[in-house]
Amino acid sequence: MGHTDGVGFVRVDRRDDPRLRDYANLKDVTLRKSLEEAHGIFLAEGEKVIRRAVAAGYPVRSFLMTERWIDSLSDVVADTGAPCYVLPPDEMANVTGFHVHRGALASFARLPLPPVEKIVAEARRVVVLEDIVDHTNVGAIFRSAAAFGVDGVVLAPRCADPLYRRAVKVSMGAVFTLPYARMTRWYDGLSTLRDHGFWIVALTPAPDAVPLEECAVGRDRVALLLGTEGDGLSARWQRQADVRARIPINPAIDSLNVAAAAAVACYVLTRQP
Amino acid sequence: MGHTDGVGFVRVDRRDDPRLRDYANLKDVTLRKSLEEAHGIFLAEGEKVIRRAVAAGYPVRSFLMTERWIDSLSDVVADTGAPCYVLPPDEMANVTGFHVHRGALASFARLPLPPVEKIVAEARRVVVLEDIVDHTNVGAIFRSAAAFGVDGVVLAPRCADPLYRRAVKVSMGAVFTLPYARMTRWYDGLSTLRDHGFWIVALTPAPDAVPLEECAVGRDRVALLLGTEGDGLSARWQRQADVRARIPINPAIDSLNVAAAAAVACYVLTRQP
């Protein structure tokens, strides 16, 4: 295994080695949130997603992987020049607190987010996430939005972090390529969209809302608002929207999952000329 | 706390009490699969989903909950007459192996699945899952399929179990109301659909496939085939289908998540007359 003697590869013997602290306790969401915020870092997992983060220009702090992933990632390690810590599979789980399915992790420095104005200035279709708290849903929405050609995402102040590991993974790296920004204030957070001429669509399961296909016909710029799991969009944002729209569903079913609703709505709204 | 002295409510003191064995080690997927299969049971979590399982006619074996859920479920406990074991929150986690977010669990007896013929005989729109291995995806697909009015689901022999706890939870109980059956053989598994006059649509991200909107226009009965995460549908099933269809996406993105693709496809195919 001569690879681990090459430039950049460092065998690590102790799970409490301070160089591994970016990767500690990955299952503890509260702890991770404060650590990632304090140090301005995020993690990517698996070869494909790591490559996408590098390609998007995020600076690599380090890699952590088991022996068997070295071959497939050696070019990335060499190109970035960041240290690559190599651990036996058992020790990997001891450091991170769980079995790392895709066997390779990398820690990146965050980049400053652009202001909301920058995201919306050139966009025709944007998705706005009010308070989506589940990282899986945030990642899934980014993946679908990117697939359907949405131009950007705007987050309310309390929406979950798209660069949290689980969101990154579920998005398959779409969080690196789809531009996004975070509002500083929720209360008048939609004013930037209105100032830029967006037609604001609030998605809701309410039966009195307009069917989705009819809600934005002929509109040049469209912003789709998606609300939190369970309670949906706030009353304030629903009032401020130009139209409340619903996806027609079986009346016996209360609602769609927010990620499924987002996929359908992005499909419909990006198909319109 | 007089409730726990009422009929049906039983305080349990020891986490290894044999009456709690239906609920042991919920995080261990392999162990749970064999236990649930051997005993013909499944679990539902949270008040809403438990009520839906009862309403769908599944026989309750027992309930397990913390004190604070007794009030909201006491009518169900009384109606079913099944024992309800009550544990302090800390002990609940010790029995199940994780923090039960929605605080109430119930164990049910499975019912015999109908044959595939029964599902397809009266259906106009069915979804067929080849080898979806992720319980979250199976649950999400059931929820979307039910919401859009799909009439039934057919599972390939190796598709993950819709009654596994995670699938039940993500489906919000749609696995109880949307009829489904499991093929006994994968190889000629599509023949029942063909015999019943179904137009068979294989969903794929392949660029040479027909756009989804055009793939089934004017067809009376449509079966939508969805393949495994990652590799997609088998070559055999793609060949046996009447048409290979794709959801048009941004060429820079490799694919949609299978649950997002299912939501969009069910939406499009159930909107057509």
mmCIF file of C-alpha atoms in Angstrom, chain B residues 8-244:
data_model
loop_
_atom_site.group_PDB
_atom_site.id
_atom_site.type_symbol
_atom_site.label_atom_id
_atom_site.label_comp_id
_atom_site.label_asym_id
_atom_site.label_seq_id
_atom_site.Cartn_x
_atom_site.Cartn_y
_atom_site.Cartn_z
ATOM 1 C CA GLY B 8 -55.569 -2.274 28.462
ATOM 2 C CA PHE B 9 -52.847 -0.102 30.008
ATOM 3 C CA VAL B 10 -49.931 -1.953 31.553
ATOM 4 C CA ARG B 11 -46.933 -0.301 33.170
ATOM 5 C CA VAL B 12 -43.784 -2.192 32.372
ATOM 6 C CA ASP B 13 -40.752 -2.016 34.646
ATOM 7 C CA ARG B 14 -38.123 -4.067 32.858
ATOM 8 C CA ARG B 15 -36.820 -3.265 29.422
ATOM 9 C CA ASP B 16 -36.235 -6.968 28.739
ATOM 10 C CA ASP B 17 -39.842 -7.834 29.517
ATOM 11 C CA PRO B 18 -40.750 -10.438 26.882
ATOM 12 C CA ARG B 19 -43.997 -8.608 26.109
ATOM 13 C CA LEU B 20 -41.892 -5.849 24.558
ATOM 14 C CA ARG B 21 -40.038 -8.049 22.105
ATOM 15 C CA ASP B 22 -41.998 -6.743 19.082
ATOM 16 C CA TYR B 23 -40.266 -3.400 19.709
ATOM 17 C CA ALA B 24 -36.681 -4.464 20.348
ATOM 18 C CA ASN B 25 -33.693 -3.111 18.417
ATOM 19 C CA LEU B 26 -35.562 -1.031 15.880
ATOM 20 C CA LYS B 27 -32.335 0.376 14.443
ATOM 21 C CA ASP B 28 -31.038 -3.034 13.418
ATOM 22 C CA VAL B 29 -32.524 -3.454 9.930
ATOM 23 C CA THR B 30 -31.297 -7.012 9.392
ATOM 24 C CA LEU B 31 -32.537 -8.231 12.740
ATOM 25 C CA ARG B 32 -35.858 -6.473 12.347
ATOM 26 C CA LYS B 33 -36.432 -7.887 8.885
ATOM 27 C CA SER B 34 -36.051 -11.461 10.112
ATOM 28 C CA LEU B 35 -38.105 -10.832 13.261
ATOM 29 C CA GLU B 36 -40.949 -9.173 11.366
ATOM 30 C CA GLU B 37 -40.982 -11.883 8.734
ATOM 31 C CA ALA B 38 -40.814 -14.750 11.259
ATOM 32 C CA HIS B 39 -43.670 -13.343 13.320
ATOM 33 C CA GLY B 40 -45.690 -11.728 10.505
ATOM 34 C CA ILE B 41 -45.713 -8.351 12.209
ATOM 35 C CA PHE B 42 -45.031 -4.716 11.399
ATOM 36 C CA LEU B 43 -44.800 -1.507 13.402
ATOM 37 C CA ALA B 44 -46.480 1.862 13.037
ATOM 38 C CA GLU B 45 -45.167 5.028 14.683
ATOM 39 C CA GLY B 46 -47.011 8.166 15.724
ATOM 40 C CA GLU B 47 -50.693 8.762 16.448
ATOM 41 C CA LYS B 48 -51.832 9.552 12.909
ATOM 42 C CA VAL B 49 -50.158 6.560 11.284
ATOM 43 C CA ILE B 50 -51.287 4.167 14.039
ATOM 44 C CA ARG B 51 -54.885 5.313 13.543
ATOM 45 C CA ARG B 52 -54.597 4.740 9.807
ATOM 46 C CA ALA B 53 -53.322 1.186 10.276
ATOM 47 C CA VAL B 54 -56.216 0.410 12.622
ATOM 48 C CA ALA B 55 -58.708 1.991 10.207
ATOM 49 C CA ALA B 56 -57.299 -0.141 7.388
ATOM 50 C CA GLY B 57 -58.197 -3.260 9.346
ATOM 51 C CA TYR B 58 -54.816 -4.529 10.494
ATOM 52 C CA PRO B 59 -55.140 -6.438 13.783
ATOM 53 C CA VAL B 60 -53.270 -4.747 16.658
ATOM 54 C CA ARG B 61 -50.987 -6.982 18.730
ATOM 55 C CA SER B 62 -50.026 -4.283 21.246
ATOM 56 C CA PHE B 63 -49.168 -0.619 21.777
ATOM 57 C CA LEU B 64 -46.038 0.850 23.353
ATOM 58 C CA MET B 65 -45.999 4.475 24.413
ATOM 59 C CA THR B 66 -44.885 7.011 26.944
ATOM 60 C CA GLU B 67 -47.326 8.468 29.467
ATOM 61 C CA ARG B 68 -47.966 11.654 27.514
ATOM 62 C CA TRP B 69 -49.468 9.835 24.509
ATOM 63 C CA ILE B 70 -52.078 7.945 26.497
ATOM 64 C CA ASP B 71 -54.754 10.643 26.306
ATOM 65 C CA SER B 72 -54.620 11.076 22.564
ATOM 66 C CA LEU B 73 -54.714 7.338 21.838
ATOM 67 C CA SER B 74 -56.928 6.034 24.646
ATOM 68 C CA ASP B 75 -59.962 5.639 22.367
ATOM 69 C CA VAL B 76 -57.982 3.473 19.927
ATOM 70 C CA VAL B 77 -56.581 1.359 22.750
ATOM 71 C CA ALA B 78 -60.065 0.852 24.169
ATOM 72 C CA ASP B 79 -61.624 0.033 20.788
ATOM 73 C CA THR B 80 -59.028 -2.533 19.828
ATOM 74 C CA GLY B 81 -58.722 -4.103 23.272
ATOM 75 C CA ALA B 82 -55.027 -4.761 22.697
ATOM 76 C CA PRO B 83 -52.597 -4.328 25.587
ATOM 77 C CA CYS B 84 -50.854 -0.961 25.812
ATOM 78 C CA TYR B 85 -47.445 -1.016 27.482
ATOM 79 C CA VAL B 86 -46.422 2.251 29.090
ATOM 80 C CA LEU B 87 -42.785 3.153 29.621
ATOM 81 C CA PRO B 88 -40.885 6.231 30.799
ATOM 82 C CA PRO B 89 -39.276 8.078 27.839
ATOM 83 C CA ASP B 90 -35.742 6.973 28.772
ATOM 84 C CA GLU B 91 -36.726 3.320 28.915
ATOM 85 C CA MET B 92 -38.492 3.607 25.571
ATOM 86 C CA ALA B 93 -35.161 4.462 23.944
ATOM 87 C CA ASN B 94 -33.493 1.572 25.771
ATOM 88 C CA VAL B 95 -36.005 -0.923 24.426
ATOM 89 C CA THR B 96 -36.169 0.323 20.852
ATOM 90 C CA GLY B 97 -32.564 1.444 20.497
ATOM 91 C CA PHE B 98 -33.365 5.005 19.471
ATOM 92 C CA HIS B 99 -35.288 8.089 20.482
ATOM 93 C CA VAL B 100 -38.887 7.545 19.342
ATOM 94 C CA HIS B 101 -39.720 11.007 18.112
ATOM 95 C CA ARG B 102 -43.458 10.569 17.951
ATOM 96 C CA GLY B 103 -43.588 8.766 21.313
ATOM 97 C CA ALA B 104 -46.087 6.032 20.389
ATOM 98 C CA LEU B 105 -45.642 2.717 18.606
ATOM 99 C CA ALA B 106 -48.002 -0.097 17.766
ATOM 100 C CA SER B 107 -47.345 -3.624 16.587
ATOM 101 C CA PHE B 108 -49.717 -5.126 14.030
ATOM 102 C CA ALA B 109 -50.262 -8.521 12.452
ATOM 103 C CA ARG B 110 -49.742 -8.565 8.704
ATOM 104 C CA LEU B 111 -52.558 -9.635 6.417
ATOM 105 C CA PRO B 112 -52.074 -11.952 3.435
ATOM 106 C CA LEU B 113 -51.174 -9.977 0.313
ATOM 107 C CA PRO B 114 -53.546 -10.322 -2.637
ATOM 108 C CA PRO B 115 -52.263 -11.859 -5.869
ATOM 109 C CA VAL B 116 -51.017 -9.457 -8.576
ATOM 110 C CA GLU B 117 -54.097 -10.309 -10.689
ATOM 111 C CA LYS B 118 -56.348 -8.879 -8.015
ATOM 112 C CA ILE B 119 -54.483 -5.550 -7.982
ATOM 113 C CA VAL B 120 -54.412 -5.075 -11.728
ATOM 114 C CA ALA B 121 -57.858 -6.416 -12.611
ATOM 115 C CA GLU B 122 -59.698 -3.219 -11.728
ATOM 116 C CA ALA B 123 -56.877 -0.698 -12.005
ATOM 117 C CA ARG B 124 -56.244 1.938 -14.672
ATOM 118 C CA ARG B 125 -52.942 3.287 -13.380
ATOM 119 C CA VAL B 126 -50.415 1.151 -11.543
ATOM 120 C CA VAL B 127 -46.856 1.708 -10.416
ATOM 121 C CA VAL B 128 -44.438 -1.220 -10.580
ATOM 122 C CA LEU B 129 -41.318 -1.114 -8.384
ATOM 123 C CA GLU B 130 -38.499 -3.300 -9.618
ATOM 124 C CA ASP B 131 -35.779 -3.430 -6.943
ATOM 125 C CA ILE B 132 -36.087 -0.272 -4.892
ATOM 126 C CA VAL B 133 -33.951 -1.059 -1.848
ATOM 127 C CA ASP B 134 -34.382 2.095 0.211
ATOM 128 C CA HIS B 135 -37.389 2.060 2.557
ATOM 129 C CA THR B 136 -37.619 5.853 2.464
ATOM 130 C CA ASN B 137 -38.019 5.767 -1.308
ATOM 131 C CA VAL B 138 -40.630 3.003 -1.152
ATOM 132 C CA GLY B 139 -42.641 4.975 1.417
ATOM 133 C CA ALA B 140 -42.318 8.236 -0.525
ATOM 134 C CA ILE B 141 -43.445 6.573 -3.772
ATOM 135 C CA PHE B 142 -46.540 5.111 -2.075
ATOM 136 C CA ARG B 143 -47.421 8.534 -0.646
ATOM 137 C CA SER B 144 -47.141 10.288 -4.008
ATOM 138 C CA ALA B 145 -48.881 7.479 -5.916
ATOM 139 C CA ALA B 146 -51.821 7.589 -3.506
ATOM 140 C CA ALA B 147 -51.979 11.388 -3.679
ATOM 141 C CA PHE B 148 -52.225 11.351 -7.472
ATOM 142 C CA GLY B 149 -54.856 8.632 -7.571
ATOM 143 C CA VAL B 150 -52.792 5.677 -8.776
ATOM 144 C CA ASP B 151 -54.900 2.553 -8.231
ATOM 145 C CA GLY B 152 -52.298 0.064 -7.077
ATOM 146 C CA VAL B 153 -48.640 -0.899 -6.726
ATOM 147 C CA VAL B 154 -46.929 -4.093 -7.857
ATOM 148 C CA LEU B 155 -43.577 -5.033 -6.315
ATOM 149 C CA ALA B 156 -40.833 -7.138 -7.852
ATOM 150 C CA PRO B 157 -39.694 -10.001 -5.598
ATOM 151 C CA ARG B 158 -36.674 -8.076 -4.293
ATOM 152 C CA CYS B 159 -38.255 -4.672 -3.742
ATOM 153 C CA ALA B 160 -38.039 -3.427 -0.141
ATOM 154 C CA ASP B 161 -40.967 -4.080 2.216
ATOM 155 C CA PRO B 162 -43.621 -1.309 2.280
ATOM 156 C CA LEU B 163 -44.564 -2.328 5.835
ATOM 157 C CA TYR B 164 -41.069 -1.800 7.207
ATOM 158 C CA ARG B 165 -41.291 0.932 9.889
ATOM 159 C CA ARG B 166 -39.408 3.601 7.935
ATOM 160 C CA ALA B 167 -41.492 3.030 4.784
ATOM 161 C CA VAL B 168 -44.727 3.133 6.776
ATOM 162 C CA LYS B 169 -43.695 6.408 8.416
ATOM 163 C CA VAL B 170 -42.543 8.173 5.232
ATOM 164 C CA SER B 171 -45.708 7.041 3.405
ATOM 165 C CA MET B 172 -47.827 8.632 6.167
ATOM 166 C CA GLY B 173 -49.854 5.440 6.085
ATOM 167 C CA ALA B 174 -50.439 5.329 2.315
ATOM 168 C CA VAL B 175 -49.051 1.759 2.419
ATOM 169 C CA PHE B 176 -52.250 0.791 4.270
ATOM 170 C CA THR B 177 -54.716 2.287 1.815
ATOM 171 C CA LEU B 178 -53.086 1.886 -1.599
ATOM 172 C CA PRO B 179 -53.523 -1.776 -2.617
ATOM 173 C CA TYR B 180 -50.326 -3.633 -3.486
ATOM 174 C CA ALA B 181 -49.104 -7.109 -4.328
ATOM 175 C CA ARG B 182 -45.759 -8.786 -4.856
ATOM 176 C CA MET B 183 -44.788 -10.793 -7.959
ATOM 177 C CA THR B 184 -43.534 -14.276 -7.291
ATOM 178 C CA ARG B 185 -41.132 -14.179 -10.258
ATOM 179 C CA TRP B 186 -39.190 -11.266 -11.668
ATOM 180 C CA TYR B 187 -38.369 -12.853 -15.023
ATOM 181 C CA ASP B 188 -41.881 -12.908 -16.495
ATOM 182 C CA GLY B 189 -43.352 -10.618 -13.873
ATOM 183 C CA LEU B 190 -44.742 -8.171 -16.424
ATOM 184 C CA SER B 191 -46.882 -10.752 -18.187
ATOM 185 C CA THR B 192 -49.830 -10.279 -15.830
ATOM 186 C CA LEU B 193 -49.889 -6.586 -16.726
ATOM 187 C CA ARG B 194 -49.705 -7.318 -20.422
ATOM 188 C CA ASP B 195 -52.472 -9.938 -20.128
ATOM 189 C CA HIS B 196 -54.689 -7.272 -18.594
ATOM 190 C CA GLY B 197 -54.121 -4.838 -21.437
ATOM 191 C CA PHE B 198 -51.710 -2.461 -19.734
ATOM 192 C CA TRP B 199 -49.495 -0.133 -21.762
ATOM 193 C CA ILE B 200 -46.131 -0.613 -20.063
ATOM 194 C CA VAL B 201 -43.962 2.483 -19.578
ATOM 195 C CA ALA B 202 -40.328 2.071 -18.436
ATOM 196 C CA LEU B 203 -39.041 5.249 -16.788
ATOM 197 C CA THR B 204 -35.376 5.958 -17.528
ATOM 198 C CA PRO B 205 -33.079 8.985 -17.650
ATOM 199 C CA ALA B 206 -31.759 7.823 -21.065
ATOM 200 C CA PRO B 207 -31.701 10.711 -23.580
ATOM 201 C CA ASP B 208 -33.092 8.522 -26.398
ATOM 202 C CA ALA B 209 -36.306 7.770 -24.507
ATOM 203 C CA VAL B 210 -39.637 9.437 -25.348
ATOM 204 C CA PRO B 211 -40.627 12.525 -23.304
ATOM 205 C CA LEU B 212 -42.983 11.476 -20.527
ATOM 206 C CA GLU B 213 -45.981 13.559 -21.683
ATOM 207 C CA GLU B 214 -46.014 11.804 -25.035
ATOM 208 C CA CYS B 215 -45.472 8.212 -23.915
ATOM 209 C CA ALA B 216 -48.985 7.138 -22.983
ATOM 210 C CA VAL B 217 -51.412 9.549 -24.642
ATOM 211 C CA GLY B 218 -54.777 7.901 -25.229
ATOM 212 C CA ARG B 219 -53.870 4.662 -23.431
ATOM 213 C CA ASP B 220 -56.600 3.259 -21.246
ATOM 214 C CA ARG B 221 -54.477 1.334 -18.765
ATOM 215 C CA VAL B 222 -50.926 2.368 -17.952
ATOM 216 C CA ALA B 223 -48.260 0.661 -15.832
ATOM 217 C CA LEU B 224 -45.270 2.787 -14.828
ATOM 218 C CA LEU B 225 -42.076 0.806 -14.147
ATOM 219 C CA LEU B 226 -39.532 2.311 -11.712
ATOM 220 C CA GLY B 227 -36.080 0.815 -11.264
ATOM 221 C CA THR B 228 -33.571 0.602 -8.474
ATOM 222 C CA GLU B 229 -31.674 3.615 -7.138
ATOM 223 C CA GLY B 230 -28.440 4.048 -9.051
ATOM 224 C CA ASP B 231 -28.680 1.438 -11.797
ATOM 225 C CA GLY B 232 -32.303 1.994 -12.764
ATOM 226 C CA LEU B 233 -34.497 -0.582 -14.492
ATOM 227 C CA SER B 234 -33.066 -3.903 -15.657
ATOM 228 C CA ALA B 235 -32.328 -4.253 -19.376
ATOM 229 C CA ARG B 236 -34.910 -7.050 -19.569
ATOM 230 C CA TRP B 237 -37.758 -4.946 -18.234
ATOM 231 C CA GLN B 238 -36.764 -2.014 -20.422
ATOM 232 C CA ARG B 239 -36.940 -4.317 -23.466
ATOM 233 C CA GLN B 240 -40.265 -5.805 -22.399
ATOM 234 C CA ALA B 241 -41.886 -2.403 -21.905
ATOM 235 C CA ASP B 242 -44.009 -0.883 -24.677
ATOM 236 C CA VAL B 243 -42.163 2.413 -24.403
ATOM 237 C CA ARG B 244 -39.164 3.867 -22.601
#
